[in-house]
Every structure is written in structure tokens, then in C-alpha cells.
Short mmCIF file of C-alpha atoms in Angstrom, two decimals:
data_model
loop_
_atom_site.label_atom_id
_atom_site.label_comp_id
_atom_site.label_asym_id
_atom_site.label_seq_id
_atom_site.Cartn_x
_atom_site.Cartn_y
_atom_site.Cartn_z
CA ARG A 1 -6.64 -30.22 103.08
CA ILE A 2 -10.38 -29.88 102.87
CA VAL A 3 -12.37 -27.35 104.86
CA ASP A 4 -16.02 -27.74 105.89
CA ARG A 5 -17.65 -24.42 104.98
CA LEU A 6 -20.25 -24.58 107.78
CA SER A 7 -18.30 -25.97 110.71
CA GLY A 8 -14.86 -24.69 109.77
CA GLU A 9 -13.41 -28.16 110.38
CA ILE A 10 -10.13 -28.74 108.52
CA ARG A 11 -9.26 -32.28 107.47
CA ASP A 12 -6.03 -33.52 105.93
CA LEU A 13 -6.50 -35.58 102.77
CA THR A 14 -2.79 -36.37 102.50
CA SER A 15 -0.14 -36.68 105.20
CA ASP A 16 3.23 -37.50 103.63
CA ALA A 17 4.27 -34.20 102.05
CA ALA A 18 7.98 -33.58 102.61
CA ALA A 19 10.50 -30.89 101.78
CA MET A 20 13.79 -31.66 100.08
CA GLY A 21 16.34 -33.04 102.51
CA SER A 22 13.89 -34.00 105.23
CA GLY A 23 13.38 -37.46 106.73
CA ASP A 24 14.44 -40.16 104.27
CA GLY A 25 15.41 -37.49 101.74
CA LEU A 26 12.29 -37.77 99.60
CA SER A 27 10.63 -34.61 98.34
CA ILE A 28 6.84 -34.97 98.05
CA GLN A 29 4.64 -32.11 96.91
CA TYR A 30 0.86 -32.03 96.47
CA TRP A 31 -0.65 -29.27 94.35
CA ASN A 32 -3.27 -28.12 91.82
CA PRO A 33 -6.49 -29.59 93.38
CA LYS A 34 -9.50 -29.51 91.03
CA TRP A 35 -13.09 -30.59 91.76
CA SER A 36 -15.17 -32.39 89.14
CA SER A 37 -18.33 -30.46 88.22
CA ASP A 38 -20.54 -32.86 90.23
CA GLY A 39 -18.37 -32.41 93.33
CA THR A 40 -17.70 -36.13 93.80
CA LEU A 41 -14.05 -36.29 92.65
CA LEU A 42 -11.02 -34.19 93.53
CA ALA A 43 -8.05 -34.45 91.17
CA TYR A 44 -4.61 -33.40 92.35
CA GLN A 45 -1.01 -33.69 91.24
CA ARG A 46 1.73 -35.35 93.28
CA ASP A 47 5.43 -34.81 92.54
CA VAL A 48 7.94 -37.18 94.15
CA GLY A 49 11.66 -36.43 94.16
CA THR A 50 14.20 -39.13 95.06
CA PRO A 51 17.75 -38.02 95.93
CA VAL A 52 20.56 -39.20 93.64
CA ASP A 53 24.21 -38.20 93.37
CA SER A 54 23.46 -35.35 90.96
CA GLY A 55 20.36 -34.02 92.76
CA TYR A 56 16.86 -35.49 92.47
CA THR A 57 14.99 -37.73 90.06
CA LEU A 58 11.37 -36.66 89.76
CA VAL A 59 8.24 -38.73 89.24
CA TYR A 60 5.02 -36.88 88.41
CA GLU A 61 1.72 -38.48 89.44
CA LEU A 62 -1.97 -37.72 88.98
CA TRP A 63 -4.43 -38.80 91.68
CA VAL A 64 -8.17 -38.63 92.32
CA TYR A 65 -9.86 -38.50 95.73
CA GLN A 66 -13.38 -39.96 95.90
CA MET A 67 -15.47 -37.84 98.23
CA ALA A 68 -18.06 -40.54 99.07
CA SER A 69 -15.67 -43.38 99.92
CA GLY A 70 -12.62 -41.38 101.01
CA ALA A 71 -10.44 -43.48 98.68
CA HIS A 72 -7.45 -42.15 96.75
CA GLN A 73 -6.82 -43.55 93.26
CA GLN A 74 -3.73 -42.99 91.15
CA LEU A 75 -4.51 -42.50 87.47
CA PRO A 76 -2.26 -44.27 84.92
CA LEU A 77 -0.44 -41.19 83.70
CA GLU A 78 2.84 -41.95 81.95
CA GLN A 79 4.20 -38.40 81.95
CA ARG A 80 3.83 -35.10 83.74
CA ALA A 81 0.50 -33.33 83.26
CA LEU A 82 0.89 -29.72 82.16
CA GLY A 83 -2.31 -28.45 83.75
CA ILE A 84 -5.52 -30.40 84.45
CA ALA A 85 -9.21 -29.51 83.98
CA TRP A 86 -12.40 -31.54 84.43
CA GLN A 87 -14.74 -31.55 81.46
CA PRO A 88 -18.07 -30.17 82.76
CA GLY A 89 -20.73 -32.81 83.32
CA SER A 90 -18.29 -35.71 83.19
CA HIS A 91 -15.45 -37.54 84.94
CA ARG A 92 -13.12 -36.82 82.02
CA LEU A 93 -9.96 -34.95 82.91
CA ALA A 94 -8.20 -32.91 80.22
CA PHE A 95 -4.44 -32.38 80.56
CA GLY A 96 -1.41 -31.17 78.67
CA ALA A 97 1.34 -33.68 77.89
CA ALA A 98 4.91 -33.00 79.03
CA TYR A 99 7.41 -31.74 76.49
CA ASP A 100 9.64 -34.20 74.71
CA GLU A 101 13.37 -33.69 75.08
CA GLY A 102 14.50 -31.32 72.37
CA TYR A 103 11.19 -29.44 72.01
CA PHE A 104 12.94 -26.25 73.08
CA THR A 105 15.85 -25.74 70.69
CA THR A 106 16.68 -22.34 72.24
CA ARG A 107 14.79 -20.03 74.59
CA GLY A 108 13.03 -18.45 71.63
CA GLU A 109 12.63 -21.43 69.28
CA VAL A 110 10.80 -24.76 69.37
CA ASP A 111 10.95 -27.93 67.30
CA THR A 112 7.45 -28.11 65.81
CA SER A 113 7.87 -31.80 64.98
CA LYS A 114 7.82 -32.55 68.74
CA ALA A 115 4.61 -30.63 69.51
CA LYS A 116 1.98 -32.40 71.65
CA GLY A 117 -1.74 -31.75 72.04
CA ILE A 118 -4.27 -31.81 74.85
CA TRP A 119 -5.23 -35.27 76.10
CA VAL A 120 -8.20 -36.49 78.11
CA MET A 121 -8.46 -39.34 80.62
CA ASP A 122 -11.62 -40.97 81.95
CA ALA A 123 -11.15 -41.13 85.73
CA ASP A 124 -13.64 -44.01 85.98
CA THR A 125 -11.90 -46.28 83.44
CA GLY A 126 -8.35 -44.91 83.21
CA GLU A 127 -8.62 -44.76 79.41
CA SER A 128 -6.96 -41.80 77.69
CA SER A 129 -6.89 -40.34 74.19
CA GLU A 130 -5.82 -37.19 72.39
CA LEU A 131 -8.54 -34.56 72.60
CA VAL A 132 -6.97 -31.67 70.66
CA ALA A 133 -4.07 -32.08 68.25
CA PRO A 134 -1.50 -29.27 67.93
CA GLN A 135 -2.31 -27.26 64.83
CA ASN A 136 0.30 -24.50 64.75
CA GLY A 137 3.40 -26.49 65.63
CA TYR A 138 3.23 -25.72 69.36
CA THR A 139 2.76 -28.02 72.34
CA LEU A 140 -0.52 -27.29 74.15
CA ARG A 141 -0.79 -26.96 77.94
CA ASN A 142 -3.00 -25.68 80.79
CA PRO A 143 -6.49 -26.61 79.52
CA HIS A 144 -9.46 -24.58 80.75
CA TRP A 145 -13.11 -25.36 79.93
CA SER A 146 -15.89 -22.84 79.40
CA ARG A 147 -18.74 -23.23 81.89
CA ASP A 148 -20.93 -25.23 79.50
CA GLY A 149 -18.08 -27.37 78.19
CA ARG A 150 -18.43 -26.15 74.61
CA PHE A 151 -15.05 -24.41 74.44
CA LEU A 152 -11.70 -25.70 75.62
CA SER A 153 -8.93 -23.13 75.85
CA PHE A 154 -5.21 -23.68 76.39
CA GLU A 155 -1.78 -22.19 75.80
CA GLU A 156 0.34 -22.76 72.71
CA VAL A 157 3.85 -23.04 74.17
CA SER A 158 5.80 -20.65 71.99
CA GLY A 159 8.74 -19.90 74.28
CA TYR A 160 10.75 -21.29 77.17
CA GLU A 161 9.42 -18.81 79.74
CA GLY A 162 6.16 -16.99 80.41
CA SER A 163 2.66 -17.67 79.10
CA GLY A 164 2.09 -19.15 75.68
CA TYR A 165 -0.33 -17.95 73.01
CA PHE A 166 -4.02 -18.12 73.98
CA ALA A 167 -5.98 -20.57 71.82
CA PHE A 168 -9.22 -22.54 72.03
CA ILE A 169 -11.30 -25.10 70.20
CA ASP A 170 -15.07 -25.22 69.71
CA MET A 171 -15.90 -28.79 70.72
CA GLN A 172 -19.10 -28.71 68.61
CA THR A 173 -17.66 -27.48 65.32
CA LYS A 174 -14.02 -28.52 65.98
CA GLU A 175 -12.94 -25.05 64.85
CA TYR A 176 -9.50 -24.16 66.27
CA THR A 177 -8.68 -20.51 67.01
CA SER A 178 -5.42 -18.93 68.12
CA TYR A 179 -5.13 -15.27 69.06
CA GLU A 180 -1.35 -15.40 68.62
CA GLU A 181 -0.97 -13.32 71.76
CA SER A 182 -0.40 -14.25 75.38
CA PHE A 183 -2.87 -13.92 78.24
CA GLY A 184 -2.04 -14.31 81.90
CA PHE A 185 -4.82 -15.55 84.20
CA TYR A 186 -8.23 -15.72 82.50
CA ASP A 187 -11.77 -17.04 82.82
CA TRP A 188 -14.77 -17.70 80.55
CA SER A 189 -18.08 -15.87 80.89
CA LEU A 190 -21.18 -17.90 81.68
CA ASP A 191 -22.32 -17.96 78.03
CA GLY A 192 -18.84 -18.52 76.58
CA GLU A 193 -19.00 -15.30 74.58
CA THR A 194 -16.38 -13.34 76.54
CA ILE A 195 -12.99 -14.01 78.09
CA VAL A 196 -11.78 -11.89 81.00
CA HIS A 197 -7.99 -11.86 81.30
CA ASP A 198 -5.03 -10.04 82.73
CA THR A 199 -1.66 -9.35 81.13
CA LEU A 200 0.48 -10.94 83.83
CA THR A 201 2.27 -13.27 81.43
CA TYR A 202 5.56 -13.39 83.32
CA ALA A 203 6.94 -11.30 86.20
CA ALA A 204 4.86 -8.26 87.18
CA THR A 205 5.98 -4.92 85.75
CA GLY A 206 3.30 -2.68 87.28
CA THR A 207 1.45 -2.15 83.98
CA GLU A 208 -0.83 -5.21 84.19
CA ARG A 209 -4.58 -4.58 83.91
CA ILE A 210 -7.81 -6.60 83.51
CA PHE A 211 -9.35 -6.82 80.03
CA LEU A 212 -12.50 -8.21 78.41
CA ARG A 213 -12.14 -9.96 75.07
CA PRO A 214 -15.13 -11.03 72.96
CA ARG A 215 -14.55 -14.63 71.91
CA ALA A 216 -15.24 -13.73 68.29
CA GLY A 217 -13.67 -10.28 68.55
CA SER A 218 -10.24 -9.07 67.56
CA GLU A 219 -9.41 -6.67 70.40
CA SER A 220 -9.49 -6.63 74.19
CA GLN A 221 -11.07 -3.74 76.06
CA GLN A 222 -9.61 -2.55 79.36
CA PHE A 223 -11.90 -3.39 82.27
CA SER A 224 -10.01 -2.48 85.46
CA PRO A 225 -9.02 1.17 86.09
CA ASP A 226 -5.56 2.58 85.64
CA TYR A 227 -3.37 2.90 88.70
CA GLU A 228 -0.72 5.47 89.49
CA LEU A 229 1.07 2.68 91.32
CA GLY A 230 0.31 -1.02 91.17
CA TYR A 231 -1.39 -3.49 88.87
CA ALA A 232 -4.43 -5.80 88.60
CA PHE A 233 -4.47 -9.54 87.99
CA TRP A 234 -6.23 -12.93 88.45
CA PRO A 235 -9.78 -12.17 87.25
CA LEU A 236 -12.67 -14.60 87.84
CA TYR A 237 -16.31 -14.45 86.79
CA SER A 238 -18.97 -14.92 89.46
CA PRO A 239 -21.19 -18.02 89.04
CA SER A 240 -23.98 -15.75 87.72
CA GLY A 241 -21.63 -14.22 85.16
CA GLU A 242 -22.69 -10.71 86.14
CA GLN A 243 -19.58 -9.73 88.11
CA VAL A 244 -15.82 -10.09 87.86
CA ALA A 245 -13.54 -10.36 90.88
CA TYR A 246 -9.82 -9.59 90.68
CA LEU A 247 -6.84 -8.72 92.82
CA ALA A 248 -4.88 -5.49 92.73
CA GLU A 249 -1.57 -4.52 94.24
CA GLY A 250 -1.61 -0.81 94.94
CA GLY A 251 1.92 -0.24 96.12
CA ALA A 252 5.40 -1.34 95.19
CA ILE A 253 5.72 -4.40 92.96
CA ASP A 254 6.13 -7.61 94.97
CA SER A 255 4.86 -6.02 98.16
CA ARG A 256 2.42 -8.97 98.35
CA MET A 257 -0.26 -6.67 99.77
CA TYR A 258 -3.30 -7.41 97.61
CA THR A 259 -6.81 -5.94 97.60
CA LEU A 260 -9.83 -7.85 96.31
CA PHE A 261 -12.21 -5.94 94.02
CA VAL A 262 -15.54 -6.84 92.44
CA GLN A 263 -16.89 -5.06 89.38
CA THR A 264 -20.01 -5.64 87.29
CA GLU A 265 -19.29 -6.95 83.80
CA ASN A 266 -20.94 -3.95 82.15
CA GLY A 267 -18.56 -1.57 83.91
CA GLY A 268 -19.22 0.59 86.92
CA GLU A 269 -16.94 1.43 89.79
CA PRO A 270 -14.83 -1.31 91.37
CA ARG A 271 -16.05 -2.29 94.83
CA GLN A 272 -13.40 -3.19 97.41
CA ILE A 273 -14.09 -6.46 99.25
CA GLY A 274 -10.94 -6.95 101.28
#
């Protein structure tokens, strides 16, 4: 759905979503909408499950909605996209490539010979190519661009569950950096010099906090306060880069009662928004 900010009008962009077992048995899920930086294209993923004797066969699709014409276009993706991200200032869509069978040998081991990199597809032409090759023997997923498009970050998939290692590439120098540690949700500062992140890399434990990590630094500094009960997660920089918003759960884990806070990047007291 798309919502008009001024009028509040809600308009459906798709109409055939279906839960498993409904109607003709198809399962159709739409998810992960992402706007291009010029606001003209909306990418989204579409998963289609067809019932078979043993359960469902799944087909993973990547689509683009054109705001001006109202047309939907399926991109020629041959496999599931593991995260999508528009390259700033372009109609190029970066994505992770699905794992090959046998990549996970056990829950704690991977076959480095089957590692895949980050790919990019031009939404205007449908042409795709490898953008970042795997350099440490891990498949790369969940691309995320810095605001100016200089840095592209992603996860190195080091295990079967949870977040992978945080890594990024400098698109100007082609220098590849891996922190060899896992971040949860994260965002780039306006100048690309700092990453704000949480430590929610799997299920919440109640110890998760927000941290600031200099891109060229070796240690993260805690940003959100400590809590007697609860945890903080999902940080985002404001468009100006001067503030960070994040959610906090102040009670029992999985209470799903979240509070929104805003805090200036240089510290200061958190300000409750909602």
C-alpha cells in the first residue's frame, strides 16, 4: 500500500496477496518495499508458493513499480534476492544472491567454495553483474548503501542463524573491510564516517543497546543508556545526520510495547517521542 502524506489516502498497489491454504491454495507474499533515491521507482519482493504433495514450491520474484505510469515490471531475477538496496543517484538495485545448495555444511560451518557476492541490476535495462565478490569465503547478503553511495555495507554469512559479520567496500578505492563481528540493525551517518548499530543479532536477550562505531575505528561506543529492564534496537540517523532515533522496550522481553526515542549524535539525554 501507498499512503498520501497530506491527504491520508491509502491506495493498494497490489491486490492478490494470499495466505497459505486460501482460495486456490497459492501463497503470495509482498514485502521489503524500497524507494529509489529519486522517488520514481519502488522495488519490492514477491514470494509465490504453489502447493505440492510435500508442502509448497516457492518462486521468488523481484518487481518495480513506476510511480509516474503506475506500471509494475518484473525484473529478470533468476534466484531469490537476499536483501535489496538502491544505489543512490541511480536506478541500479544491489542485492545478495541466494545460497547454493550445500553452502551450509553444518549450522556452524560453511563451504567457502560456494560463496556468492553482491550483485547489481539496472532496473531500466534488466542487465545485472557482480558488484562485490566474496573475499573471505562467505556469501554476502543484505546490502546497505551509505547516503552518498561511496560505501556499500553487507553481511558476511558466517552461520546458519542470526546476523553475519559486518563488512563494507569503499566503491572509490575498492578497499574491502570486515569487522569480523556481527551487528543487528544499523545505519550510516550522513558523511559516511560513522555507523550506528544495535546488538540485536538474533533473539532479544534484554542486553541489547545502541552503539556508534567510527568507520575507520576499532571499537564501538555505547550510545543509548543502560536499562534496568529492557533493551534498545533499530537505530536510524535523521536526514540531517544530527540525531539518531531508536526503539526501546522497557519491560519484559517480547512484550511488544516499544517507545521511540531521539538523541543527538553528540550525546545528550534521550527524548521520548512516542
